[in-house]
Coordinates of C-alpha atoms in Angstrom, one line a residue:
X25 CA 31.1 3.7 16.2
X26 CA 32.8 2.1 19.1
X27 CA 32.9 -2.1 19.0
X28 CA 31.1 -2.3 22.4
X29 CA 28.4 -0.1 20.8
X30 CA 28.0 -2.1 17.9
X31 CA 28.3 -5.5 19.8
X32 CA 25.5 -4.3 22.0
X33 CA 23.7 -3.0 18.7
X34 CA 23.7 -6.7 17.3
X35 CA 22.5 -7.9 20.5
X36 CA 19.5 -5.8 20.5
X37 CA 18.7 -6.3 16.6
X38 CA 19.2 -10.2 17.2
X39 CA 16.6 -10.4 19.7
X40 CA 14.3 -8.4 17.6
X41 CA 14.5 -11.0 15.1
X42 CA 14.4 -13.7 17.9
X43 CA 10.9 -12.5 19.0
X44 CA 9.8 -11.2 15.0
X45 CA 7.2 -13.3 14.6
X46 CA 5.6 -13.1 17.8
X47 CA 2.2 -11.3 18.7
X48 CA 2.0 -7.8 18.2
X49 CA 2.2 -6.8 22.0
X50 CA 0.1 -3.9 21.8
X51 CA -3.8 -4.9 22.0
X52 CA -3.8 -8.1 20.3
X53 CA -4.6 -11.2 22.4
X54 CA -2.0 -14.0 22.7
X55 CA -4.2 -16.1 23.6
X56 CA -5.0 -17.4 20.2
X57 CA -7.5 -20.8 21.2
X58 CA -9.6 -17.9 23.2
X59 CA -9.3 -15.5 19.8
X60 CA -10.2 -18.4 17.7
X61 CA -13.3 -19.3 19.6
X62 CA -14.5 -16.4 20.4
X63 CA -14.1 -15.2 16.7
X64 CA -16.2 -18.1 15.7
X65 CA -19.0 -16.9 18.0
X66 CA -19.1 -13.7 15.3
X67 CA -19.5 -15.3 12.0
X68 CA -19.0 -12.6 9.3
X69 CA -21.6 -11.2 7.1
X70 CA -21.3 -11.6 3.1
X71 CA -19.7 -8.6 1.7
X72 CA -18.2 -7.2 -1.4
X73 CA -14.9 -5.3 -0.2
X74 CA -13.8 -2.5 -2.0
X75 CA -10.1 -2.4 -2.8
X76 CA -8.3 1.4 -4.0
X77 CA -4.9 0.7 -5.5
X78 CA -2.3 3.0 -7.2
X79 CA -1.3 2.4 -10.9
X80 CA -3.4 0.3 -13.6
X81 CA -5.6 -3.0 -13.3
X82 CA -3.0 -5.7 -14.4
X83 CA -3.9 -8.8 -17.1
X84 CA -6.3 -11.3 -16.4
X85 CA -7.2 -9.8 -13.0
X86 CA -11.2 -10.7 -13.5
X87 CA -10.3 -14.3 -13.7
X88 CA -8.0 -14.4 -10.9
X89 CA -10.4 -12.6 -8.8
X90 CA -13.2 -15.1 -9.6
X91 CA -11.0 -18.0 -8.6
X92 CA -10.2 -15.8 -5.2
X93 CA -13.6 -15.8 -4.6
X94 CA -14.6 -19.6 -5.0
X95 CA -11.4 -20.2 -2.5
X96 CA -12.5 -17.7 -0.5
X97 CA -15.8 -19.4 -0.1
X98 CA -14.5 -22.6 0.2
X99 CA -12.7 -21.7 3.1
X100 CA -15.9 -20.2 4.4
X101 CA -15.4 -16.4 4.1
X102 CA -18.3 -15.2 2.5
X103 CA -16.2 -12.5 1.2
X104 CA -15.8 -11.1 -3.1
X105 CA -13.9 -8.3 -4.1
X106 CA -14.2 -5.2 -6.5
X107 CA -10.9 -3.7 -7.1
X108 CA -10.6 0.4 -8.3
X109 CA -6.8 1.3 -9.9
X110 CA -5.9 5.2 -10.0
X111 CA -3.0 6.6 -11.3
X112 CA -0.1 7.0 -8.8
X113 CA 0.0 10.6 -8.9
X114 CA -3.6 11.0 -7.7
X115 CA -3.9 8.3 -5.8
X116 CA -2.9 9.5 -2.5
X117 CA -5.0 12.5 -3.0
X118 CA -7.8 9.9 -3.6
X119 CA -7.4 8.1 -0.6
X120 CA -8.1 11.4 1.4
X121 CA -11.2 12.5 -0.8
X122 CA -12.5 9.0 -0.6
X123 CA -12.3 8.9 3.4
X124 CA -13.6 12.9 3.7
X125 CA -16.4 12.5 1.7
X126 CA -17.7 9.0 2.8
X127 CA -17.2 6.8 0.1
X128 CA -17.4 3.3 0.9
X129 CA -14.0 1.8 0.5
X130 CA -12.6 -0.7 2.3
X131 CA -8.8 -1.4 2.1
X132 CA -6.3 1.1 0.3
X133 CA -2.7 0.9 -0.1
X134 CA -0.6 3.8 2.4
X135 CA 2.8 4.1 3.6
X136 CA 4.8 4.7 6.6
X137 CA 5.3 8.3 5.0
X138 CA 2.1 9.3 5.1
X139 CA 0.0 7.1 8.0
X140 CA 0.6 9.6 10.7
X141 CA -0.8 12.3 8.7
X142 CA -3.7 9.9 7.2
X143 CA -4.8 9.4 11.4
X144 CA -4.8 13.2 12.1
X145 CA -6.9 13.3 9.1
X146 CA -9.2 11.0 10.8
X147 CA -8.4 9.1 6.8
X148 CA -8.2 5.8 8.9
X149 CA -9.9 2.9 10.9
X150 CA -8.1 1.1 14.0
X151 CA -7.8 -2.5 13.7
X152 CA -7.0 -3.5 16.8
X153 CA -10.4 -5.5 17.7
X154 CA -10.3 -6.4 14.6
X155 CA -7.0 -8.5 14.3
X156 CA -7.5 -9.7 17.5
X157 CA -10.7 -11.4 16.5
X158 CA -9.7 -12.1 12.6
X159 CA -6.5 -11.7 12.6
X160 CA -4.2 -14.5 14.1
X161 CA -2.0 -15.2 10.9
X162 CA -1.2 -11.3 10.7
X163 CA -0.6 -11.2 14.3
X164 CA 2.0 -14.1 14.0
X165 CA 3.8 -13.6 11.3
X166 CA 4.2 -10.2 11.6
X167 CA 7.3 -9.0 13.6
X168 CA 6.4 -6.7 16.7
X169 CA 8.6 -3.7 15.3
X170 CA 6.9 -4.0 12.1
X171 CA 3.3 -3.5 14.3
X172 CA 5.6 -0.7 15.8
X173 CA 6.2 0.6 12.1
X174 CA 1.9 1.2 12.5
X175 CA 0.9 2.5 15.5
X176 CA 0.1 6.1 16.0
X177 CA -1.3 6.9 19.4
X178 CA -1.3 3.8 20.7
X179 CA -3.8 2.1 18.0
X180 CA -3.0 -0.2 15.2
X181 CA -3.4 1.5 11.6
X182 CA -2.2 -1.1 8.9
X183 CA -1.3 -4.6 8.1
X184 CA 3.1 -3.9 7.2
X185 CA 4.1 -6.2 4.4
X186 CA 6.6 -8.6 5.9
X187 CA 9.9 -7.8 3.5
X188 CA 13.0 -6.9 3.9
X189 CA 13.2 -3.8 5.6
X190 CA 16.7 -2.4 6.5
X191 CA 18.0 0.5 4.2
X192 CA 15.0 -0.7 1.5
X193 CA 14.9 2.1 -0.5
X194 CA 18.8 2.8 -0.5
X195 CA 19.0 1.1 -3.8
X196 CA 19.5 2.8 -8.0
X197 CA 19.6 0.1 -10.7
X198 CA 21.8 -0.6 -13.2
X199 CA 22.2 -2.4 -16.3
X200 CA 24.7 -4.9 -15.2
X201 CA 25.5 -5.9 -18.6
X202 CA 27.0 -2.5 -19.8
X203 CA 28.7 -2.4 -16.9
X204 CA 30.4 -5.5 -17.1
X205 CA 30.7 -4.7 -21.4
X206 CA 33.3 -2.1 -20.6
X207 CA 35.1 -3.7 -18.0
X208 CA 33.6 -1.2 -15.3
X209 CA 34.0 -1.8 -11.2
X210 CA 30.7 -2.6 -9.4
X211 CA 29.7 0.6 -7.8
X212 CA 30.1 0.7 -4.2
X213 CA 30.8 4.5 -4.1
X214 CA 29.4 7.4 -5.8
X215 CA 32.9 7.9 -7.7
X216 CA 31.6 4.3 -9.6
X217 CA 28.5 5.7 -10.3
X218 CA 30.3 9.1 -11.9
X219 CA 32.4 6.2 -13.9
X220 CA 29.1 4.4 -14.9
X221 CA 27.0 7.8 -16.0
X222 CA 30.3 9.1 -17.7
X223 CA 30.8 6.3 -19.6
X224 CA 27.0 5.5 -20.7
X225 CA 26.8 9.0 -22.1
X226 CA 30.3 8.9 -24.0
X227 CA 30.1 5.3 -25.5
X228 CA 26.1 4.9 -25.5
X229 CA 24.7 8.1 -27.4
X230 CA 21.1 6.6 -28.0
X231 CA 21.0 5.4 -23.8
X232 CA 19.8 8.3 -21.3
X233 CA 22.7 7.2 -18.4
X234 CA 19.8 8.2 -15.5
X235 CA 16.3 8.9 -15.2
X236 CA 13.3 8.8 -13.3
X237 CA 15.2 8.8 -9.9
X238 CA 15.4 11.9 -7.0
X239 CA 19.0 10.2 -5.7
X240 CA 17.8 8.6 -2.9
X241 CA 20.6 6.1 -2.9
X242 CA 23.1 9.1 -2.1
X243 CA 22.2 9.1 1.4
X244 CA 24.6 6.1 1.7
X245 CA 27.3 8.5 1.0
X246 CA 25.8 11.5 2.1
X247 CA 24.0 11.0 5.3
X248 CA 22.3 7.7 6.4
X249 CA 19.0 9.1 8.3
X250 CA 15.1 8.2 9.4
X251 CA 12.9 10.9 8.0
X252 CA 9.5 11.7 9.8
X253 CA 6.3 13.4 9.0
X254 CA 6.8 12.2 5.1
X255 CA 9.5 10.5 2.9
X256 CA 12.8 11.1 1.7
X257 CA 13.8 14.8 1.0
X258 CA 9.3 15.5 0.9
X259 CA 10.1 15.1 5.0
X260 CA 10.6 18.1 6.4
X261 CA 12.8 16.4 9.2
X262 CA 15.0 13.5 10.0
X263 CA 17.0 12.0 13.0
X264 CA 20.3 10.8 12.4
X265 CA 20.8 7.3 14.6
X266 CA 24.5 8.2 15.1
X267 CA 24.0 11.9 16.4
X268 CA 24.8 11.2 20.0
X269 CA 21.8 13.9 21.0
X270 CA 19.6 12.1 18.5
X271 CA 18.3 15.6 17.7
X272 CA 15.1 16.1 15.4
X273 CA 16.6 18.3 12.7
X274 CA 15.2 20.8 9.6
X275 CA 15.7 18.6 6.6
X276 CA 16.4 21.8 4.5
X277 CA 19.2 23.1 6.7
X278 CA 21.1 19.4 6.5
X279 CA 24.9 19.3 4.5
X280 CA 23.1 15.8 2.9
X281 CA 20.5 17.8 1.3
X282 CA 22.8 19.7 -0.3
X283 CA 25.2 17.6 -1.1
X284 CA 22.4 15.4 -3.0
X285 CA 21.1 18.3 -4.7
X286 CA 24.5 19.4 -5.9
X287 CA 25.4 15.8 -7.5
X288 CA 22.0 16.2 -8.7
X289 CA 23.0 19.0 -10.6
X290 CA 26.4 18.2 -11.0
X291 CA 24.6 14.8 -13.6
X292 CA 22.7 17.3 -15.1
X293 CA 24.9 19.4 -16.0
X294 CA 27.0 16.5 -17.8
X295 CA 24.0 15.8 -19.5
X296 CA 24.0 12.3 -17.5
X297 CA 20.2 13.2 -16.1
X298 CA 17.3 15.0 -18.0
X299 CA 15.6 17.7 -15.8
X300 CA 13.8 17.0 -13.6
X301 CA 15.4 13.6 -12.6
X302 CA 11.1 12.9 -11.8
X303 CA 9.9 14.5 -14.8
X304 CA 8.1 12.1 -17.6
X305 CA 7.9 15.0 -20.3
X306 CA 10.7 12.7 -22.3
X307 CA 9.6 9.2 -21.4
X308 CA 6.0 9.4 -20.5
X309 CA 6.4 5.7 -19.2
X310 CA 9.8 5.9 -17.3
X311 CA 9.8 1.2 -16.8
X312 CA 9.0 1.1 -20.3
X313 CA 11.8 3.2 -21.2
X314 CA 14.1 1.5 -18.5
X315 CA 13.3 -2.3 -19.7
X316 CA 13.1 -1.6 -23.6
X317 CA 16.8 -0.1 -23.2
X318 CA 16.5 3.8 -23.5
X319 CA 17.7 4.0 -20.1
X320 CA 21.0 3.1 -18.5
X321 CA 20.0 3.5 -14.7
X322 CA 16.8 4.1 -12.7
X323 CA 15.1 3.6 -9.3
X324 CA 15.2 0.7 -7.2
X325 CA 14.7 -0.6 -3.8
X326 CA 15.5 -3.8 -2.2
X327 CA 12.3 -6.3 -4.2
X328 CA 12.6 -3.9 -7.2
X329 CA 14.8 -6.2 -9.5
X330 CA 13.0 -9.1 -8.6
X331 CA 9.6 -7.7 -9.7
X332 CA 11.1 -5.5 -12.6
X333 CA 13.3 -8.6 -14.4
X334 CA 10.4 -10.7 -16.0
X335 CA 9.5 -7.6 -18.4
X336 CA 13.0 -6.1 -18.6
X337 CA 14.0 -10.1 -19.9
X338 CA 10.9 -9.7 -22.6
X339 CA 12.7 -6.8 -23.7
X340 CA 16.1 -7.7 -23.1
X341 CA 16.9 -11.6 -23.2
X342 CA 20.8 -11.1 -22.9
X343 CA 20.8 -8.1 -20.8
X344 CA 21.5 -7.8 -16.9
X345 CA 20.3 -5.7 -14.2
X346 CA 22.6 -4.7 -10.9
X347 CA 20.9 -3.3 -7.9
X348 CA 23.1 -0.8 -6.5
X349 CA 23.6 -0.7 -2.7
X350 CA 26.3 2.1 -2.0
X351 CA 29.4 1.5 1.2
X352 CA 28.2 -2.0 2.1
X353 CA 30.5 -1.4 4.7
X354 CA 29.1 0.9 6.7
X355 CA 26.1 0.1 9.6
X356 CA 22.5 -1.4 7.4
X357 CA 20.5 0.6 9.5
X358 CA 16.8 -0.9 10.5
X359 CA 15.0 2.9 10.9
X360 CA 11.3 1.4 11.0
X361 CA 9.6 -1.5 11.1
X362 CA 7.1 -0.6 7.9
X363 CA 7.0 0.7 4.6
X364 CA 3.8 -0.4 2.4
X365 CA 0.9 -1.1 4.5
X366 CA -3.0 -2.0 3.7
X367 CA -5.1 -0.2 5.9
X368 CA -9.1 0.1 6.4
X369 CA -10.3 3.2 5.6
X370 CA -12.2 5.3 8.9
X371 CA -15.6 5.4 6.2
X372 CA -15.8 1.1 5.9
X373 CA -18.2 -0.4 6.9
X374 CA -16.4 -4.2 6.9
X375 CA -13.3 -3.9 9.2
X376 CA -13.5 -7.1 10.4
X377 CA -14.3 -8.8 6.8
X378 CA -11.3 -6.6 5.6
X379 CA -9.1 -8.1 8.1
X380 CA -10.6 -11.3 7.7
X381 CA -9.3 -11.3 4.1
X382 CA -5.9 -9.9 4.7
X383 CA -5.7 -12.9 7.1
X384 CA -6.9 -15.3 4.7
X385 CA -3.7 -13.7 2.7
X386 CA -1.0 -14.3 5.0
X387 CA -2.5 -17.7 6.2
X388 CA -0.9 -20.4 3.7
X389 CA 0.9 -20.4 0.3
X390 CA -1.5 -21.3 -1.6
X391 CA -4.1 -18.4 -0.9
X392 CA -0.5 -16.0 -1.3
X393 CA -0.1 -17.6 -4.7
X394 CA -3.1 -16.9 -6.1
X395 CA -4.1 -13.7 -5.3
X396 CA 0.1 -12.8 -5.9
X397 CA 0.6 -14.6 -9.1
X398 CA -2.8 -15.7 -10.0
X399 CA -3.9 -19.2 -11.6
X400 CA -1.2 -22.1 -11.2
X401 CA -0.6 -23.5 -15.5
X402 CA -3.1 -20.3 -16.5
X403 CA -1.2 -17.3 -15.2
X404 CA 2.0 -18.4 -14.6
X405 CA 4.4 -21.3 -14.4
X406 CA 6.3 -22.7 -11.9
X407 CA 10.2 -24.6 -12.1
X408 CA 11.0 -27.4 -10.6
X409 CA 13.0 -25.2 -7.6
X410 CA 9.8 -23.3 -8.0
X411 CA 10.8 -20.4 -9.6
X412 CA 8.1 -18.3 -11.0
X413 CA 8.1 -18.4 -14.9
X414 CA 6.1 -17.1 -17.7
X415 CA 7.5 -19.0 -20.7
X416 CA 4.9 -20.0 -23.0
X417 CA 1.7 -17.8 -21.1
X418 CA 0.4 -15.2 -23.4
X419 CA 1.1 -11.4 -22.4
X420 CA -2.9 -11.3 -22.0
X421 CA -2.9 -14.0 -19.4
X422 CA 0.2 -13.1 -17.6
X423 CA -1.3 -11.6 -14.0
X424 CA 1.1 -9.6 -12.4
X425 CA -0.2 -7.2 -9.5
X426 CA 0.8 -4.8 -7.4
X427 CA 2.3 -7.3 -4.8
X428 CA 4.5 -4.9 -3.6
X429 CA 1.7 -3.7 -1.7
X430 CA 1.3 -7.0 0.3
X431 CA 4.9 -9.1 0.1
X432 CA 5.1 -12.0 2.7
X433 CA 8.6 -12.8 2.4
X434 CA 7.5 -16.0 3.7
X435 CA 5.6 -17.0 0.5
X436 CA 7.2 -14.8 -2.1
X437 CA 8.7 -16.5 -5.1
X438 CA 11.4 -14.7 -6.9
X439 CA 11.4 -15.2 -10.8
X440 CA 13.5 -17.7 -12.5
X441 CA 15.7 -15.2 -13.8
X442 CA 17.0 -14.3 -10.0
X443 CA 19.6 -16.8 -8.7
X444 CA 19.3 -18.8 -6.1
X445 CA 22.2 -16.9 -4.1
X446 CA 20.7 -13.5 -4.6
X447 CA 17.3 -14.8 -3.7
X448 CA 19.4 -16.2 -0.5
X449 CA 20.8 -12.7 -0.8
X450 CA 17.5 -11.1 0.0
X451 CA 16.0 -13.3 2.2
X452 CA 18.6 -12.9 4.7
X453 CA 18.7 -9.2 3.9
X454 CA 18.0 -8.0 7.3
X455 CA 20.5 -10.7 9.2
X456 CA 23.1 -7.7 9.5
X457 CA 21.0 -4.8 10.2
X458 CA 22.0 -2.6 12.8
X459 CA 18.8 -1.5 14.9
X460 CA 18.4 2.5 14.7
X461 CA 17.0 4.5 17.9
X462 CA 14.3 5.9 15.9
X463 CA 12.9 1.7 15.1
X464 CA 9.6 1.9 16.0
X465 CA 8.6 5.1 16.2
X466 CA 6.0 7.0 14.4
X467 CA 5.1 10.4 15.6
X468 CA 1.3 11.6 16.2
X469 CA 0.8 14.5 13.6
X470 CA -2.4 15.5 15.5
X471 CA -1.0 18.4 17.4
X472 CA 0.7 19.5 14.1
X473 CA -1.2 18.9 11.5
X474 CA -2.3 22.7 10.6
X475 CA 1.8 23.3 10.4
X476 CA 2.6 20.1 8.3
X477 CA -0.3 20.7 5.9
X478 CA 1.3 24.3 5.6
X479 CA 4.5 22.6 4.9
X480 CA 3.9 19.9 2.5
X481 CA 2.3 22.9 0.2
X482 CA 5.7 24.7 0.3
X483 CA 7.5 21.4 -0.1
X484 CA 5.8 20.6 -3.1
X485 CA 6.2 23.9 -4.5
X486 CA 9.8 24.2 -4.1
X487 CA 11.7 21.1 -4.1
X488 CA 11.1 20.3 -8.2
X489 CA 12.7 23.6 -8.6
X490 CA 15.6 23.4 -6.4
X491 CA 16.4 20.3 -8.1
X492 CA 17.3 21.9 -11.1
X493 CA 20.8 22.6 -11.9
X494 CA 19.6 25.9 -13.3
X495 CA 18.6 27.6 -10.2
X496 CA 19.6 30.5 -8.5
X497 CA 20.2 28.5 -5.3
X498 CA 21.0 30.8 -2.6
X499 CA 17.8 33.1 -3.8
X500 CA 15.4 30.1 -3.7
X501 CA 17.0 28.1 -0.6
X502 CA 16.3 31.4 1.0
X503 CA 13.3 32.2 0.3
X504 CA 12.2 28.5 0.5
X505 CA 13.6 28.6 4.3
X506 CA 11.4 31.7 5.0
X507 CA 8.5 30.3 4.3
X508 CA 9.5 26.7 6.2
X509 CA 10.2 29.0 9.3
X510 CA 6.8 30.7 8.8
X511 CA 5.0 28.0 8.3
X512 CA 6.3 26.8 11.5
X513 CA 8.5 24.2 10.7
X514 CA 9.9 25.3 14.2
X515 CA 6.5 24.1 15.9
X516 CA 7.1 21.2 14.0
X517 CA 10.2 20.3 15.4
X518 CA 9.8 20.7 18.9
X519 CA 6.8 18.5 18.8
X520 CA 8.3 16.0 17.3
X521 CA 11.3 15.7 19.4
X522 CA 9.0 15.2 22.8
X523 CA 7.1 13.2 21.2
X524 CA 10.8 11.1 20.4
X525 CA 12.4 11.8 23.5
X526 CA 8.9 10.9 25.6
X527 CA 8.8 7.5 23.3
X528 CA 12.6 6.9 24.4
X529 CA 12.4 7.5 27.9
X530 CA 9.8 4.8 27.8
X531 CA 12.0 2.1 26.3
X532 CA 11.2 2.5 22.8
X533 CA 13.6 2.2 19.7
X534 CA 17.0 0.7 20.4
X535 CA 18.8 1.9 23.8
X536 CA 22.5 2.2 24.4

């Protein structure tokens, strides 16, 4: 990249965070006195919200819930909540059965993966109106390319959690403490990683060097890129920011996807990573096995260490965990504005109320604390630099939700086990991120969405398989690229890069 380039990159990126916590430009009135007022002309009804989350109900939830309601009513939102848990690998199939056949949910956890695909579906509600009227603490405290990040077609989809967002997911961890026990570099390149993994499985027989991981991190050494129309190697394509054409490309036909898939197989065959790196046939809970010490390495992304270390410590009082960021040297790239989103399901009946609460949410610390961490001396602890900490609260009282659904990086407080300079670390993450030309964009799946429900099928039926070292590659890459081209992966493309190239030509994403 040319200096001039990357000067002018800065430039851009620093006026994005300049303007980050202005009003979502796109239907939301700036006017918040007139909002305010005419919002209390439309008092809201009492209602019990219905919440649909992935993974289990955590401790203590029914008590913490109770003492969100009473603050809730306190502060005059006549709202209570019933929240259902399903396990992760049905849960996004729930969320599309819940919205086709009318149940009444109201807010569900989605992603920027899948929210283009959800509003073909007709799976989601706009909240435009609604944020306008109930709103104003999501609309100013949440950057404009976050909004960006959730905005198919013109309309509003989600509330983004406000995080970190640059290169989040380009992250493995590591226990730092073996690495420092044999005297090991940090890993910066996938050469330390081979050091790490080789010297795990030759010097720690009873530690599995790497599980429960698909090698996302690689793309730092493979091929930095913004995926669309799903997530990671499930997309079937992707833009690179430094392609000069900024071409939308065939995921399947990409040297990174087959240089992943070989180190893949190149760990496996070392005996480094049980097959398939996803598979739970050996440790049916992969974070058990990962804090209790069974496991040398594991996913990450950029939060991950700060909501893992609290149970890995139980586990592990002397050990250390790394997060591993590959070439720190090379461009942080910002690709979009949004990862985990809460949005309102198309069949609720309480937009506004559901708004309403996710403003009452982001309005102050103390409503993010409770419904985050629960009840101040009952649930957790805090230190004096106000550290969360759980010393001395019983495992049955310790309330620790799915926050990564709803992080305010305003409000969030790292555990005591996390430094004060890598909590500085993380709060500053995105200082050095170079905007991408793809920030902001999300494409409408609409005119696509026979072909992308055609691909996902072959996707899904395919990509576990190719992941093992065993396979006959060139036979299943073949026949795997058929089927994408019958599919019309093709179709797919095409649309996708007018959509892009429409979206450029009217100032979007980062211009030269």
């Amino acid at each position: 990249m040319k200096k001039a380039g990357f000067v002018g990159l800065m430039i851009v990126l620093a006026v994005i965070i300049v303007v980050s916590f202005r009003a979502c430009s796109k239907g939301v009135n700036d006017d918040q006195g007139a909002v305010l007022s005419e919002a209390a002309k439309m008092p809201l009804q009492p209602v019990t919200l219905k919440l649909l989350f992935p993974l289990e109900k955590p401790a203590a939830q029914d008590e913490v819930v109770q003492a969100v309601e009473a603050k809730l009513a306190k502060d005059g939102l006549p709202i209570k909540l019933s929240i259902t848990y399903i396990p992760y690998d049905q849960y996004w199939n729930k969320v599309w059965l819940t919205a086709a056949s009318g149940e009444p949910y109201d807010i569900a956890l989605t992603a920027f993966s899948n929210i283009s695909d959800f509003v073909a579906k007709k799976v989601l509600a706009p909240l435009d109106t609604a944020l306008r009227d109930y709103g104003q603490a999501i609309v100013q405290s949440t950057p404009d390319y976050a909004f960006q990040g959730v905005t198919v077609g013109g309309q509003i989809y989600g509330i983004p959690r406000v995080m970190p967002i640059s290169e989040f997911q380009s992250f493995v961890q590591i226990r730092g403490d073996l690495r420092k026990k044999y005297g090991l570099p940090e890993i910066k390149t996938v050469a330390d990683m081979d050091l790490y993994l080789e010297t795990i499985h030759q010097r720690e027989p009873g530690i599995t060097p790497y599980f429960y991981d698909t090698g996302r991190f690689l793309l730092r050494e493979y091929g930095d890129v913004a995926f669309f129309a799903g997530g990671y190697l499930n997309a079937p394509v992707y833009i690179d920011p430094a392609d000069p054409q900024l071409k939308v490309r065939n995921t399947y036909e990409s040297d990174f996807f087959r240089n992943i898939m070989f180190k893949m197989h190149d760990w496996q065959n070392k005996g480094y990573v049980p097959y398939g790196p996803s598979d739970t046939s050996r440790y049916p809970d992969p974070e058990l096995a990962f804090n209790s010490g069974k496991v040398a390495a594991t996913w990450s992304v950029v939060l991950k260490q700060t909501e893992r270390i609290d149970a890995f410590k139980a586990m592990n009082p002397e050990g250390e965990l790394e997060n591993v960021y590959l070439h720190p040297e090379k461009p942080k790239y910002l690709f979009t504005g949004a990862d985990n989103i809460l949005s309102v399901l198309s069949t609720s009946q309480h937009v506004n109320e559901s708004v309403a609460f996710l403003n009452w949410l982001r309005s102050s610390q103390e409503n993010y604390d409770l419904f985050t961490y629960g009840i101040k001396d009952v649930n957790y602890k805090l230190t004096s630099d106000g550290a969360v900490d759980y010393e001395g609260i019983a495992p049955e009282k310790q309330y620790m939700p799915i926050s990564w659904t709803w992080n305010d990086i305003r409000f969030v407080r790292f555990s005591k086990y996390i430094s004060p300079a890598y909590s500085q670390q993380l709060r500053n993450w995105d200082k050095e991120a170079v905007a991408s030309p793809t920030l902001g964009f999300v494409p409408d799946l609409s005119p696509i969405k026979s072909e992308i429900a055609q691909l996902n099928v072959i996707i899904s039926e395919y990509l576990p398989r190719l992941y093992d070292a065993k396979v006959d590659w060139d036979e299943e890459m073949a026949g795997f690229r058929q089927k994408l081209k019958d599919a019309g992966i093709q179709h797919v493309i095409t649309e996708i890069q007018k959509q892009f190239d429409a979206y450029r030509a009217k100032g979007g994403g980062h211009q030269p």
